[in-house]
PDB file of C-alpha atoms in Angstrom:
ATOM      1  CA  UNK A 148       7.094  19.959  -2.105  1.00 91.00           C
ATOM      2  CA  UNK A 149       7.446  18.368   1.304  1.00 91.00           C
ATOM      3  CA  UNK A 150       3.065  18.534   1.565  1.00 93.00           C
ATOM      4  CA  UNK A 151       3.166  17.232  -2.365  1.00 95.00           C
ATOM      5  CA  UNK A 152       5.284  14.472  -0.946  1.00 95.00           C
ATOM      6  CA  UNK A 153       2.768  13.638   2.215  1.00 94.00           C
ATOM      7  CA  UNK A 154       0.376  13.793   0.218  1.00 95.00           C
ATOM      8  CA  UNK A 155       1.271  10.899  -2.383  1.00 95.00           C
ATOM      9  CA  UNK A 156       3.094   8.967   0.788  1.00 95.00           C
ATOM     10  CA  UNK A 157      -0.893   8.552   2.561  1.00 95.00           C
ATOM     11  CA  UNK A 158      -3.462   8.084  -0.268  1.00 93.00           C
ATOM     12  CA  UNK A 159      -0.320   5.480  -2.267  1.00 93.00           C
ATOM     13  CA  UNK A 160      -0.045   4.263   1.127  1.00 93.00           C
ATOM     14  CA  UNK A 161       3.670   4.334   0.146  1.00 94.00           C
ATOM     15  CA  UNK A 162       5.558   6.212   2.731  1.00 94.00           C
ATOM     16  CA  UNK A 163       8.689   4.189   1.799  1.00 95.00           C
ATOM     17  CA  UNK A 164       8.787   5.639  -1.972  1.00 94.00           C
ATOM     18  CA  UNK A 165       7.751   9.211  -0.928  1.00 95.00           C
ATOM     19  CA  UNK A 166       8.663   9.923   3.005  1.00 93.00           C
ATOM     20  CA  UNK A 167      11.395   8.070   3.548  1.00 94.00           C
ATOM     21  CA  UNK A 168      14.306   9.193   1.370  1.00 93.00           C
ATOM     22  CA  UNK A 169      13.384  12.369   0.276  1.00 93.00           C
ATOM     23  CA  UNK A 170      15.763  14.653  -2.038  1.00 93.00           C
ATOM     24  CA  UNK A 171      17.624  17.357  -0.377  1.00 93.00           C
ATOM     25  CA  UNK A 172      16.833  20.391  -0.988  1.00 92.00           C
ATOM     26  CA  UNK A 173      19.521  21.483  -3.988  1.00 95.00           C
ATOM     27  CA  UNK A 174      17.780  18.119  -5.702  1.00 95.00           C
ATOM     28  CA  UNK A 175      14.641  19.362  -5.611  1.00 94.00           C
ATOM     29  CA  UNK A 176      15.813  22.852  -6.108  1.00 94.00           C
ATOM     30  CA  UNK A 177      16.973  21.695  -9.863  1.00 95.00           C
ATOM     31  CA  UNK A 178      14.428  19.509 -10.503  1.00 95.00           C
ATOM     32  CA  UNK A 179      12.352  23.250 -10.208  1.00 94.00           C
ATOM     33  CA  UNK A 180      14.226  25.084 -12.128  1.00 95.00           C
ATOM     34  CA  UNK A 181      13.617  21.985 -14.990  1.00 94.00           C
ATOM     35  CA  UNK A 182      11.250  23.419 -17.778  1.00 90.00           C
ATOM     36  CA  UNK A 183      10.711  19.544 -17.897  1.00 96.00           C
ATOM     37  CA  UNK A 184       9.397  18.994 -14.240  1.00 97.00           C
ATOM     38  CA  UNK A 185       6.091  20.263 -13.524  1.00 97.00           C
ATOM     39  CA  UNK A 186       4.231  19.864 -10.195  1.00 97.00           C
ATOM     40  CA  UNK A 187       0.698  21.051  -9.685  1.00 97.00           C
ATOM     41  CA  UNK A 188      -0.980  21.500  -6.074  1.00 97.00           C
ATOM     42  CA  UNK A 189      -4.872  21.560  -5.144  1.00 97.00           C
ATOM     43  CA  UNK A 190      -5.392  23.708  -1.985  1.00 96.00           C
ATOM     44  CA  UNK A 191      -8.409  24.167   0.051  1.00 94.00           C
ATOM     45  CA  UNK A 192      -8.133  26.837   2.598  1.00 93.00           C
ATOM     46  CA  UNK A 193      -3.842  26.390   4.079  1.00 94.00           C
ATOM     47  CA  UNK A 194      -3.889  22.665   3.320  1.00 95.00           C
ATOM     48  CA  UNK A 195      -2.548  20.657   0.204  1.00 96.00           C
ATOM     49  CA  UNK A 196      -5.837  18.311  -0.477  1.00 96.00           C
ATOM     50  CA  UNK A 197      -4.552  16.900  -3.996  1.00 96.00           C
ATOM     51  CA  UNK A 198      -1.385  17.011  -6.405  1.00 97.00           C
ATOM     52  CA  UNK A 199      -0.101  16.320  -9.755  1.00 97.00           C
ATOM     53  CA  UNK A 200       3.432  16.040 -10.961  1.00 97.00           C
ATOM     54  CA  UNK A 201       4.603  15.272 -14.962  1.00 98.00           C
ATOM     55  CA  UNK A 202       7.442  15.887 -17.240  1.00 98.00           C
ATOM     56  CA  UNK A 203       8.148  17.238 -20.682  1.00 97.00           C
ATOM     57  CA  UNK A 204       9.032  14.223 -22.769  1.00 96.00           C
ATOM     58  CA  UNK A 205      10.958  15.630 -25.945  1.00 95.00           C
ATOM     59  CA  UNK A 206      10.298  13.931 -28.971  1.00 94.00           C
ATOM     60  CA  UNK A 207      12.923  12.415 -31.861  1.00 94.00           C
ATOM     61  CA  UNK A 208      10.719  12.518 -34.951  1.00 94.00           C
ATOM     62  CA  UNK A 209       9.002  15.763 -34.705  1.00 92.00           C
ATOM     63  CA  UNK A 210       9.639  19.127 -32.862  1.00 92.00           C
ATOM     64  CA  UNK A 211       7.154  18.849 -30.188  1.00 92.00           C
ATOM     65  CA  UNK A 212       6.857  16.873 -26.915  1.00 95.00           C
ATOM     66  CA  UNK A 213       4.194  15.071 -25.017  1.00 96.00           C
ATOM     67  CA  UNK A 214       3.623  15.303 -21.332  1.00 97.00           C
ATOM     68  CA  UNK A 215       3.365  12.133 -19.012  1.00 96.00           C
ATOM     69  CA  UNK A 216       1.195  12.910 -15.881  1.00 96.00           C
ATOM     70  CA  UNK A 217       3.514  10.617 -13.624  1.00 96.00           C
ATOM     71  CA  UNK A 218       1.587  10.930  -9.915  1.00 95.00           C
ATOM     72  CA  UNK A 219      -1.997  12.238  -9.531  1.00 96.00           C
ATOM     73  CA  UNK A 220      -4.119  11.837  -6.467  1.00 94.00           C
ATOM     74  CA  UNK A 221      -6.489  13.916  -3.883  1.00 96.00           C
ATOM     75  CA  UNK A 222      -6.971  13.414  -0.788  1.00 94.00           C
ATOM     76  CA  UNK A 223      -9.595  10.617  -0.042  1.00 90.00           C
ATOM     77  CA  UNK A 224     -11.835  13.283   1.827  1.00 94.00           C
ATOM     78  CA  UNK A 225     -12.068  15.392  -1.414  1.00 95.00           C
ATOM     79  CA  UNK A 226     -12.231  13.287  -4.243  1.00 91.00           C
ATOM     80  CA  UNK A 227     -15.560  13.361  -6.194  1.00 91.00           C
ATOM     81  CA  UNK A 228     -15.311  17.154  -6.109  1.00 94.00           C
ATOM     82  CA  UNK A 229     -13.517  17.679  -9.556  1.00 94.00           C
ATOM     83  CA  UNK A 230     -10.162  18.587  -8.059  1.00 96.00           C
ATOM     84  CA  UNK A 231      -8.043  15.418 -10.032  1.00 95.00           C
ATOM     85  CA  UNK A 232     -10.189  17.254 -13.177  1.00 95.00           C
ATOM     86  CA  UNK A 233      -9.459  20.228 -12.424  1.00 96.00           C
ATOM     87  CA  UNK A 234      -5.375  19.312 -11.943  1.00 97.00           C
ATOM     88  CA  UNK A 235      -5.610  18.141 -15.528  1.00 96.00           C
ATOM     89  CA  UNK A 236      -7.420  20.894 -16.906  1.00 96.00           C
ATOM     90  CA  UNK A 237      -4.723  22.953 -15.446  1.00 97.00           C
ATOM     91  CA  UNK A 238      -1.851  20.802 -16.961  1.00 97.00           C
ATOM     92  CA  UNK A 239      -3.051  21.771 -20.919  1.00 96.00           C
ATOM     93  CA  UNK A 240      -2.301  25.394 -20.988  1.00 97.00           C
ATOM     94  CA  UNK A 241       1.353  24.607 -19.574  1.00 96.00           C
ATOM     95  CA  UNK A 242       1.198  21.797 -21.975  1.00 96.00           C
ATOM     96  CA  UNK A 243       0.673  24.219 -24.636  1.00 95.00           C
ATOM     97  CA  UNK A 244       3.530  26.313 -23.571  1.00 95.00           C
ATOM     98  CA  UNK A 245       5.568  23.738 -23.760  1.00 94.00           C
ATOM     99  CA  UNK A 246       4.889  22.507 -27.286  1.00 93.00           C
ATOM    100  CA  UNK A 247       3.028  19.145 -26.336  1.00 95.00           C
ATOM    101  CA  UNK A 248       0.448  17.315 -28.699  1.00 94.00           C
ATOM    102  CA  UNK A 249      -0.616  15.187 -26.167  1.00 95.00           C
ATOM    103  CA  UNK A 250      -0.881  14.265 -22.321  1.00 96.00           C
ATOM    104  CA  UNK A 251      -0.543  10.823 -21.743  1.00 94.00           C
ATOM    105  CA  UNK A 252      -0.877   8.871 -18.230  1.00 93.00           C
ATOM    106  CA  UNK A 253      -1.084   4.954 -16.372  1.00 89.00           C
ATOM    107  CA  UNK A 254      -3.233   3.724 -14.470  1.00 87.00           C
ATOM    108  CA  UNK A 255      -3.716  -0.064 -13.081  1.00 85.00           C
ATOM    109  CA  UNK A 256      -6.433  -1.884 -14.405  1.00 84.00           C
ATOM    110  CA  UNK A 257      -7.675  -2.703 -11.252  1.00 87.00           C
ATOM    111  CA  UNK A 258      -7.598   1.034 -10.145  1.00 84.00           C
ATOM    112  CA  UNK A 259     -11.136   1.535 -11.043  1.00 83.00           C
ATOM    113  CA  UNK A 260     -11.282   5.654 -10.033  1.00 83.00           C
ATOM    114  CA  UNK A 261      -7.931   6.555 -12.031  1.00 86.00           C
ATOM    115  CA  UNK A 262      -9.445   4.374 -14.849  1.00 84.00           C
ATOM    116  CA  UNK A 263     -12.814   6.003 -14.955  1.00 83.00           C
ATOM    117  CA  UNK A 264     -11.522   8.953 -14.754  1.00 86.00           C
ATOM    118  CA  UNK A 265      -9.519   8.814 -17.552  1.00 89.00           C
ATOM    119  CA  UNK A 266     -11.738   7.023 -19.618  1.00 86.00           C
ATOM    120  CA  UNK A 267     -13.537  10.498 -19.293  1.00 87.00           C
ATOM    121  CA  UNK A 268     -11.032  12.975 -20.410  1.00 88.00           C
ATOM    122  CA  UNK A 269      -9.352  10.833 -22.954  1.00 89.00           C
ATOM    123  CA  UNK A 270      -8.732   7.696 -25.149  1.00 87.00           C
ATOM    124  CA  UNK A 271      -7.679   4.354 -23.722  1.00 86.00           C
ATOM    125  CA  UNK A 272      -5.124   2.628 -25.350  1.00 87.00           C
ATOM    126  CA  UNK A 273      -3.753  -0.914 -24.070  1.00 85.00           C
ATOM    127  CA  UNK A 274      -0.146  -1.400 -23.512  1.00 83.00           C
ATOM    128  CA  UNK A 275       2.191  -3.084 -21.609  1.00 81.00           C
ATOM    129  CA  UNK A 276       4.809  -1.734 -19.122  1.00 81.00           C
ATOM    130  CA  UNK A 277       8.117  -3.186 -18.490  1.00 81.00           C
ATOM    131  CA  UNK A 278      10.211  -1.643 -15.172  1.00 79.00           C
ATOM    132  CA  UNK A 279      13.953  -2.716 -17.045  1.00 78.00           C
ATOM    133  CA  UNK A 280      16.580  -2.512 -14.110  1.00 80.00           C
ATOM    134  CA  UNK A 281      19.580  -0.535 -14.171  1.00 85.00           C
ATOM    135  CA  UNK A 282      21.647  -3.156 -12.889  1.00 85.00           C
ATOM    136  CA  UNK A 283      21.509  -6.464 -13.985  1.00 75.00           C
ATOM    137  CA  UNK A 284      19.857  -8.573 -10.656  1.00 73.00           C
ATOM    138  CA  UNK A 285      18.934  -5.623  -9.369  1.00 69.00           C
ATOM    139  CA  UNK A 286      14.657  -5.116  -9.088  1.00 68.00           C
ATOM    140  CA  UNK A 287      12.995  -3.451 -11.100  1.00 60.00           C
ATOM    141  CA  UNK A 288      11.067  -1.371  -8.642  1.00 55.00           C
TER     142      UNK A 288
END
């Protein structure tokens, strides 16, 4: 989990959100023993080159849930190769498990990579996101 978390810290360039507070290890220890939590790693040779972590979103209205592919990247000297693909691919059987109709995931317009690869493997649908804070004043992100 610790490579999983180096690895989103360097290619988000956001070492504050994933190096610098990290969960201890009876945090991280539940979150792995969640059915809900799943994290997927891409290794080449000893070394973690890509990752992708999602949950298990249970739905209200019917018995069945949907999966949200939260964080998904490779490293920058990989990509190209099929590996964020492959991650994906890898995601539906477990989906399937699980009871899911559908795997759903974000990406920022103006990340043109995420987008086209999406835009392969799935339907685009435009929506808005809010971040709604916990505390009133208190940011969003």
């Amino acid at each position: 989990m610790s490579d999983l978390l180096d690895c989103f810290g360097r290619e988000f360039d956001d070492h504050k959100t994933y190096c610098d507070s990290r969960p201890g290890r009876e945090y991280l220890g539940s979150l792995l023993s969640s059915s809900s939590f799943i994290a997927l790693g891409a290794i080449d040779g000893d070394k973690l080159v890509g990752g992708l972590v999602a949950y298990e979103l249970r739905k209200f209205e019917q018995q069945r849930s949907e999966i949200y592919i939260y964080d998904l990247t490779v490293s920058s000297e990989h990509r190209r190769k099929g590996i964020a693909t492959a991650l994906i691919e890898a995601l539906k059987p477990i989906a399937k498990k699980l009871g899911a109709w559908i795997i759903f995931v974000q990406a920022d317009c103006v990340d043109n990579p995420a987008v086209n690869l999406y835009s392969k493997l799935g339907e685009k649908e435009e929506v808005l996101h809010f971040d709604i804070p916990v505390i009133r004043g208190q940011p969003g992100i």
